[in-house]
Tab-separated table of C-alpha atoms in Angstrom:
chain	number	residue	atom	x	y	z
A	1	MET	CA	-13.223	-16.624	-1.598
A	2	PRO	CA	-10.901	-19.277	-0.038
A	3	ALA	CA	-8.645	-18.059	2.889
A	4	SER	CA	-5.366	-18.830	1.165
A	5	VAL	CA	-3.700	-18.960	-2.234
A	6	PRO	CA	-3.149	-22.694	-2.119
A	7	ALA	CA	-6.763	-23.328	-1.378
A	8	LEU	CA	-7.798	-21.111	-4.457
A	9	ALA	CA	-5.340	-22.982	-6.606
A	10	PHE	CA	-6.632	-26.365	-5.633
A	11	GLN	CA	-10.272	-25.289	-6.287
A	12	SER	CA	-9.227	-24.154	-9.829
A	13	GLY	CA	-7.137	-27.245	-10.527
A	14	ILE	CA	-3.901	-25.225	-10.693
A	15	PRO	CA	-0.606	-26.887	-9.307
A	16	SER	CA	0.822	-24.991	-6.264
A	17	TYR	CA	4.088	-25.237	-4.628
A	18	GLU	CA	4.450	-23.486	-1.061
A	19	CYS	CA	7.999	-22.506	-0.265
A	20	GLY	CA	9.897	-20.467	2.394
A	21	GLU	CA	13.034	-18.835	0.939
A	22	ILE	CA	12.711	-18.202	-2.735
A	23	GLY	CA	16.398	-18.434	-3.357
A	24	HIS	CA	16.581	-21.963	-1.951
A	25	PRO	CA	18.021	-24.568	-4.383
A	26	GLU	CA	14.808	-26.602	-4.215
A	27	VAL	CA	12.711	-23.586	-5.175
A	28	THR	CA	14.929	-22.597	-7.927
A	29	ASP	CA	15.163	-26.136	-9.213
A	30	TRP	CA	11.310	-26.325	-9.375
A	31	LEU	CA	11.067	-23.087	-11.279
A	32	VAL	CA	13.734	-24.366	-13.842
A	33	GLU	CA	11.803	-27.724	-14.154
A	34	MET	CA	8.469	-25.926	-14.699
A	35	SER	CA	9.918	-23.784	-17.689
A	36	VAL	CA	8.196	-20.702	-16.427
A	37	ASP	CA	7.446	-17.974	-18.836
A	38	VAL	CA	6.790	-15.195	-16.337
A	39	VAL	CA	6.434	-14.997	-12.505
A	40	CYS	CA	3.803	-12.608	-11.074
A	41	VAL	CA	4.020	-11.455	-7.336
A	42	ALA	CA	2.000	-8.720	-5.560
A	43	CYS	CA	3.505	-6.238	-2.835
A	44	TRP	CA	6.585	-8.340	-2.650
A	45	ASN	CA	8.749	-6.927	0.165
A	46	ARG	CA	12.034	-8.862	-0.337
A	47	VAL	CA	14.895	-8.580	-2.803
A	48	ILE	CA	14.935	-11.593	-5.188
A	49	PRO	CA	18.378	-12.766	-6.175
A	50	ALA	CA	19.430	-11.861	-9.706
A	51	SER	CA	20.051	-15.694	-10.431
A	52	VAL	CA	16.218	-16.351	-9.629
A	53	LEU	CA	15.099	-13.168	-11.613
A	54	ASP	CA	16.750	-14.698	-14.623
A	55	ILE	CA	15.026	-18.097	-14.507
A	56	PRO	CA	11.605	-17.175	-16.138
A	57	ARG	CA	11.937	-16.455	-19.789
A	58	HIS	CA	10.310	-13.048	-19.457
A	59	GLY	CA	11.253	-12.222	-15.806
A	60	PHE	CA	9.117	-11.221	-12.731
A	61	LEU	CA	6.244	-8.976	-12.658
A	62	ASN	CA	5.214	-7.091	-9.354
A	63	VAL	CA	1.952	-5.379	-8.517
A	64	HIS	CA	2.694	-2.222	-6.418
A	65	PRO	CA	0.025	0.078	-4.851
A	66	SER	CA	1.507	3.449	-5.965
A	67	ILE	CA	2.276	5.254	-9.137
A	68	LEU	CA	6.027	4.591	-9.324
A	69	PRO	CA	8.431	5.890	-8.927
A	70	ALA	CA	6.774	7.561	-6.086
A	71	TYR	CA	6.262	5.536	-2.671
A	72	ARG	CA	8.610	2.654	-3.189
A	73	GLY	CA	8.761	0.445	-0.284
A	74	PRO	CA	6.658	-2.177	1.761
A	75	TYR	CA	3.807	0.123	3.056
A	76	PRO	CA	3.002	2.594	0.212
A	77	LEU	CA	-0.539	3.242	1.217
A	78	PHE	CA	0.412	4.165	4.802
A	79	TRP	CA	2.782	6.895	3.460
A	80	GLN	CA	0.467	8.165	0.768
A	81	TYR	CA	-2.239	8.746	3.447
A	82	ARG	CA	0.257	10.411	5.742
A	83	ALA	CA	1.313	12.809	2.945
A	84	GLY	CA	-2.403	13.693	2.286
A	85	GLU	CA	-2.533	12.210	-1.123
A	86	THR	CA	-5.956	12.380	-2.508
A	87	ALA	CA	-5.443	9.988	-5.289
A	88	THR	CA	-3.199	7.023	-5.799
A	89	GLY	CA	-2.754	4.110	-8.287
A	90	VAL	CA	-1.246	0.864	-8.983
A	91	SER	CA	1.799	-0.132	-10.931
A	92	VAL	CA	2.896	-3.356	-12.581
A	93	HIS	CA	6.589	-3.342	-13.053
A	94	TRP	CA	9.305	-5.700	-14.083
A	95	MET	CA	11.513	-6.641	-11.092
A	96	ASP	CA	15.282	-6.032	-10.909
A	97	ALA	CA	17.977	-6.039	-8.387
A	98	GLY	CA	16.495	-2.726	-6.697
A	99	LEU	CA	13.370	-2.228	-4.582
A	100	ASP	CA	10.470	-1.239	-6.761
A	101	THR	CA	12.767	0.286	-9.289
A	102	GLY	CA	12.274	-2.005	-12.360
A	103	ASP	CA	10.729	-0.938	-15.744
A	104	ILE	CA	6.860	-0.051	-15.754
A	105	ALA	CA	4.634	-2.546	-17.639
A	106	GLY	CA	1.507	-0.672	-16.866
A	107	GLN	CA	-0.078	1.919	-14.414
A	108	ARG	CA	-3.583	2.893	-13.439
A	109	GLU	CA	-4.912	5.604	-11.279
A	110	ILE	CA	-7.322	5.216	-8.235
A	111	GLN	CA	-9.347	7.729	-6.423
A	112	PHE	CA	-10.333	6.924	-2.776
A	113	GLU	CA	-13.436	8.088	-1.086
A	114	ASP	CA	-13.148	10.138	2.195
A	115	GLY	CA	-12.976	7.969	5.211
A	116	ILE	CA	-12.008	4.725	3.435
A	117	ARG	CA	-10.621	2.105	5.803
A	118	GLY	CA	-7.061	0.511	5.129
A	119	ALA	CA	-8.493	-2.895	4.261
A	120	GLU	CA	-10.984	-1.390	1.719
A	121	ALA	CA	-8.159	0.563	0.073
A	122	GLU	CA	-6.058	-2.536	-0.307
A	123	ALA	CA	-8.942	-4.523	-1.588
A	124	LEU	CA	-9.538	-1.736	-4.247
A	125	CYS	CA	-5.890	-1.593	-5.212
A	126	ALA	CA	-5.914	-5.465	-5.406
A	127	LEU	CA	-8.786	-5.534	-7.791
A	128	THR	CA	-7.555	-2.829	-9.963
A	129	GLY	CA	-3.917	-4.235	-9.906
A	130	GLY	CA	-5.294	-7.796	-10.767
A	131	ALA	CA	-7.225	-6.458	-13.650
A	132	LEU	CA	-4.167	-4.451	-14.813
A	133	LEU	CA	-1.712	-7.421	-14.452
A	134	ALA	CA	-4.234	-9.566	-16.619
A	135	GLU	CA	-4.023	-7.002	-19.393
A	136	VAL	CA	-0.147	-6.862	-19.124
A	137	LEU	CA	-0.173	-10.645	-19.423
A	138	VAL	CA	-2.316	-10.649	-22.537
A	139	LYS	CA	0.069	-8.028	-24.164
A	140	LEU	CA	2.971	-10.247	-23.256
A	141	GLU	CA	1.292	-13.054	-24.758
A	142	ASN	CA	0.676	-11.204	-27.957
A	143	GLY	CA	4.144	-9.840	-28.093
A	144	GLU	CA	2.894	-6.257	-27.642
A	145	LEU	CA	4.213	-5.313	-24.296
A	146	LEU	CA	6.407	-2.303	-23.837
A	147	ARG	CA	8.856	-1.637	-21.010
A	148	THR	CA	9.327	1.991	-19.841
A	149	SER	CA	12.044	2.987	-17.687
A	150	GLN	CA	11.089	4.707	-14.442
A	151	PRO	CA	11.597	8.458	-14.247
A	152	GLU	CA	14.580	9.572	-12.202
A	153	GLY	CA	13.943	10.581	-8.590
A	154	GLY	CA	10.981	8.979	-6.895
A	155	SER	CA	10.668	8.185	-3.128
A	156	TYR	CA	11.233	5.297	-0.815
A	157	PHE	CA	9.800	4.644	2.626
A	158	SER	CA	10.375	1.972	4.936
A	159	VAL	CA	8.280	0.434	7.837
A	160	PRO	CA	6.444	3.001	9.763
A	161	SER	CA	7.401	3.613	13.355
A	162	LYS	CA	5.135	4.740	16.262
A	163	ASP	CA	6.441	8.343	15.775
A	164	ASP	CA	4.870	8.166	12.275
A	165	PHE	CA	1.503	8.077	13.796
A	166	THR	CA	1.875	11.480	15.369
A	167	LEU	CA	-0.726	13.921	13.851
A	168	ASP	CA	0.403	17.474	12.883
A	169	ALA	CA	-1.968	20.049	14.141
A	170	ASP	CA	-1.207	22.118	11.142
A	171	TRP	CA	-2.917	19.568	8.888
A	172	HIS	CA	-6.254	20.198	7.407
A	173	PRO	CA	-8.814	18.138	9.234
A	174	ARG	CA	-9.775	16.278	6.112
A	175	ARG	CA	-6.128	15.069	5.840
A	176	ALA	CA	-5.993	14.014	9.428
A	177	PHE	CA	-9.332	12.291	9.283
A	178	ASN	CA	-8.467	10.143	6.115
A	179	PHE	CA	-5.086	9.303	7.599
A	180	MET	CA	-6.470	7.997	10.837
A	181	ARG	CA	-9.601	6.169	9.154
A	182	ALA	CA	-7.094	4.367	6.806
A	183	ASN	CA	-4.585	3.427	9.434
A	184	ALA	CA	-6.640	2.983	12.610
A	185	GLU	CA	-6.490	-0.904	12.136
A	186	TRP	CA	-2.732	-0.730	13.009
A	187	GLY	CA	-3.901	-0.401	16.564
A	188	VAL	CA	-1.267	2.220	17.157
A	189	PRO	CA	-2.456	5.313	19.094
A	190	PHE	CA	-2.368	8.600	17.202
A	191	ARG	CA	-0.706	11.278	19.075
A	192	HIS	CA	-2.180	14.857	18.808
A	193	GLU	CA	-0.861	17.921	20.549
A	194	SER	CA	-2.506	21.216	20.563
A	195	GLU	CA	-1.895	24.274	22.965
A	196	ASP	CA	-0.004	22.146	25.285
A	197	THR	CA	-2.664	19.371	25.409
A	198	VAL	CA	-1.914	15.935	24.431
A	199	HIS	CA	-4.460	13.435	23.277
A	200	TRP	CA	-3.969	9.932	22.364
A	201	LEU	CA	-6.678	8.779	19.700
A	202	ALA	CA	-7.672	5.496	18.302
A	203	ASP	CA	-9.908	6.400	15.463
A	204	ALA	CA	-11.568	9.219	13.554
A	205	LEU	CA	-15.428	9.581	13.125
A	206	ALA	CA	-15.932	12.853	11.266
A	207	TRP	CA	-14.318	16.122	10.259
A	208	ARG	CA	-15.445	19.786	9.785
A	209	GLU	CA	-14.157	23.148	8.990
A	210	GLU	CA	-15.198	24.772	12.270
A	211	ALA	CA	-12.974	25.968	14.924
A	212	THR	CA	-15.262	25.552	17.859
A	213	PRO	CA	-17.604	22.516	17.379
A	214	GLU	CA	-20.187	21.273	19.925
A	215	ALA	CA	-19.208	18.876	22.906
A	216	ALA	CA	-18.023	15.632	21.701
A	217	GLY	CA	-19.322	13.276	24.461
A	218	GLU	CA	-17.866	10.662	26.590
A	219	GLY	CA	-14.834	8.935	25.226
A	220	ARG	CA	-14.620	11.363	22.298
A	221	VAL	CA	-12.915	14.560	21.467
A	222	TRP	CA	-12.924	17.419	18.762
A	223	ALA	CA	-9.203	17.449	18.037
A	224	PRO	CA	-8.291	20.939	16.505
A	225	PHE	CA	-6.521	21.228	13.239
A	226	ARG	CA	-5.669	24.139	10.900
A	227	GLY	CA	-9.066	25.526	9.785
A	228	GLY	CA	-11.255	22.825	11.515
A	229	ALA	CA	-11.362	19.733	13.790
A	230	VAL	CA	-11.731	15.993	13.782
A	231	LEU	CA	-14.163	14.091	15.943
A	232	ALA	CA	-12.011	11.266	17.192
A	233	VAL	CA	-12.243	8.423	19.639
A	234	GLU	CA	-9.943	8.627	22.653
A	235	CYS	CA	-7.825	5.660	23.652
A	236	PRO	CA	-8.854	4.055	26.924
């Protein structure tokens, strides 16, 4: 795969236009000139002005890696792993003035395997979301597309802080293992405290439902959790 969207567009013979601020007059003039039917974005993390949302004939579609209205915001996978979710999904929704609050065009559930890395989870969401978006666009072309309002409630989470990488010793070890595996690539140490002992951990290697496992070895530690432990790599 090419390293960038413009490179992929060039290889496919698709015109591309690289811009900075989407609300800039040059950008909006280009969208008007192109007579765009629909604009598709993925994991878009900025509010698009209403004047821009109204330019395409059908509006803007966004691919978001959660089953909305749950886990709105810029890093939904991080927060789903932190909450111990065992399944997630992708939503294709129409964009409005809010943050991930627009009508749903389609949704599909995804089941992750234990220990999946963050990049692998994102790739799976991208493949699933891309296929779902293509189906939505076919329905739109055929005039079959339905718009479903999001249920009331839901949740929104912002950018994680360092404190959000703290591990709760009351978690089940499987939950802690999956959270660490998925978010180790952030490079932020995981803080674990148990019986007045604090460990700073970089990654997780395994988990088990045993209270007193064997010795871990140099640079590793069995971090205790409720009903078991996680074999983790200690930070230097």
